[in-house]
Amino acid sequence: MNILILGAGQLARMMSLAGAPLNLNVVAYDVGSKKIMHPLTGEVYTTTLEQAIIDADAITAEFEHIPDDVLTLCCNSNKFYPGKAAIKTGGDRALEKALLDKTDVACAPYQLITEKAHLEQAVKSLGKPLVIKTCQAGYDGKGQWRLKSDLEIDKIWSEMADFIASGTEQAPHTIIAEKMIPFDREVSIIGARDIHGNVAIYPLTENEHTDGVLTFSIAGKNNHSVQTQATTAFTKLANELNYVGVLAIEFFDVQGTLLVNEIAPRVHNSGHWTQQGCHCSQFENHMRAVAGLPLGNTELKQITAMINVLGQPSIPADVLKFADVTSHWYGKAPKPGRKMGHINVSADSMNDLADKVGELTEYLPEEQYPGLLKAAANLILH
């Protein structure tokens, strides 16, 4: 069976690895170069996108920001999963908020902004501080502002106005202001839905960020009190979108009540731990879903944490000395802050996991892995 993935980055790479044992032949479309290529070897093919669509039995995506003409072409084939509405919603916070409102899934109070008067109204109606985000083209903490004082309105508006002005009639740029919610932690739910509407949900993941980028994720803690809330939200949203594939939802946990922060219509960084922590990883379940295969077991196999490798030229080989430590490298040219790979660490207990991560930091120093020790202590020991 042939699968075409829109995007040729690390997520396509890991989907390809997961698909191979299922006899799924994967090629990727590099949106930047507009070439069809192999997501593992990097070999570039002479095949056109149009021919790749014809050759594919199913088409999926590794990210949300796909050019509309490409997305439309793929959707017109009736082979594209998770569906155009899901990809559009994941790439536009205004559409995301509309979906949450329609399905009665809770999120922070918000206001859309296209002119300065809207920003001034948001300050009055939502109060300060505000978190302000671009509705399109924002990720990993980019395209965001924090407004804490009325004195900041003019300066922030001038920056926001430039973004709004850069939009077009066909692709307008908008901004959203949200009430800043003091939250106890960020958690995410990863789940899969197949073409028949069957759903398989992974255990809740806790996440820690450094400078707006995910540093550390952990699964295996007792989250029964909020798992049901997350599962209900996932099911509502996935059913409304008639979703097929893996969907990730990030939440703020506010004293036991979950508020949606973001939706990602794809396999997700906070679900990388599933490669070692579960019987069937998020990557395999996504490939199963889009290929029309039965979903795999999402039960926790062992307590597992994921460490992001950001901007480093390699993962130290010494980490492989440790039992239950697995290295995943993406094969990209290093750049500051770029996601280069990840390390999964598994253990029989939280105390054992804390000890392992502590020992690993001997080879993962603070200057190269900022915030790791603190993030691990926050999530494992609290």
mmCIF file of C-alpha atoms in Angstrom, residues 1-3 15-16 18-27 283-284 286-293:
data_model
loop_
_atom_site.group_PDB
_atom_site.id
_atom_site.type_symbol
_atom_site.label_atom_id
_atom_site.label_comp_id
_atom_site.label_asym_id
_atom_site.label_seq_id
_atom_site.Cartn_x
_atom_site.Cartn_y
_atom_site.Cartn_z
ATOM 1 C CA MET A 1 0.000 0.000 0.000
ATOM 2 C CA ASN A 2 1.354 3.440 -0.949
ATOM 3 C CA ILE A 3 1.148 6.410 1.437
ATOM 4 C CA MET A 15 5.825 7.668 10.253
ATOM 5 C CA SER A 16 7.798 5.974 7.481
ATOM 6 C CA ALA A 18 6.493 2.859 11.681
ATOM 7 C CA GLY A 19 4.817 2.050 8.375
ATOM 8 C CA ALA A 20 7.519 -0.223 6.973
ATOM 9 C CA PRO A 21 6.659 -3.280 9.148
ATOM 10 C CA LEU A 22 3.013 -2.821 8.094
ATOM 11 C CA ASN A 23 4.026 -3.115 4.410
ATOM 12 C CA LEU A 24 3.278 0.567 3.830
ATOM 13 C CA ASN A 25 5.443 2.207 1.177
ATOM 14 C CA VAL A 26 5.915 5.884 2.078
ATOM 15 C CA VAL A 27 7.002 8.865 -0.002
ATOM 16 C CA PHE A 283 3.309 6.976 14.524
ATOM 17 C CA GLU A 284 2.166 3.406 13.933
ATOM 18 C CA HIS A 286 -1.503 7.182 12.577
ATOM 19 C CA MET A 287 -0.334 4.988 9.717
ATOM 20 C CA ARG A 288 -2.811 2.285 10.687
ATOM 21 C CA ALA A 289 -5.674 4.786 10.710
ATOM 22 C CA VAL A 290 -4.959 6.404 7.325
ATOM 23 C CA ALA A 291 -4.302 2.988 5.751
ATOM 24 C CA GLY A 292 -7.640 1.635 6.994
ATOM 25 C CA LEU A 293 -6.038 -0.858 9.369
#
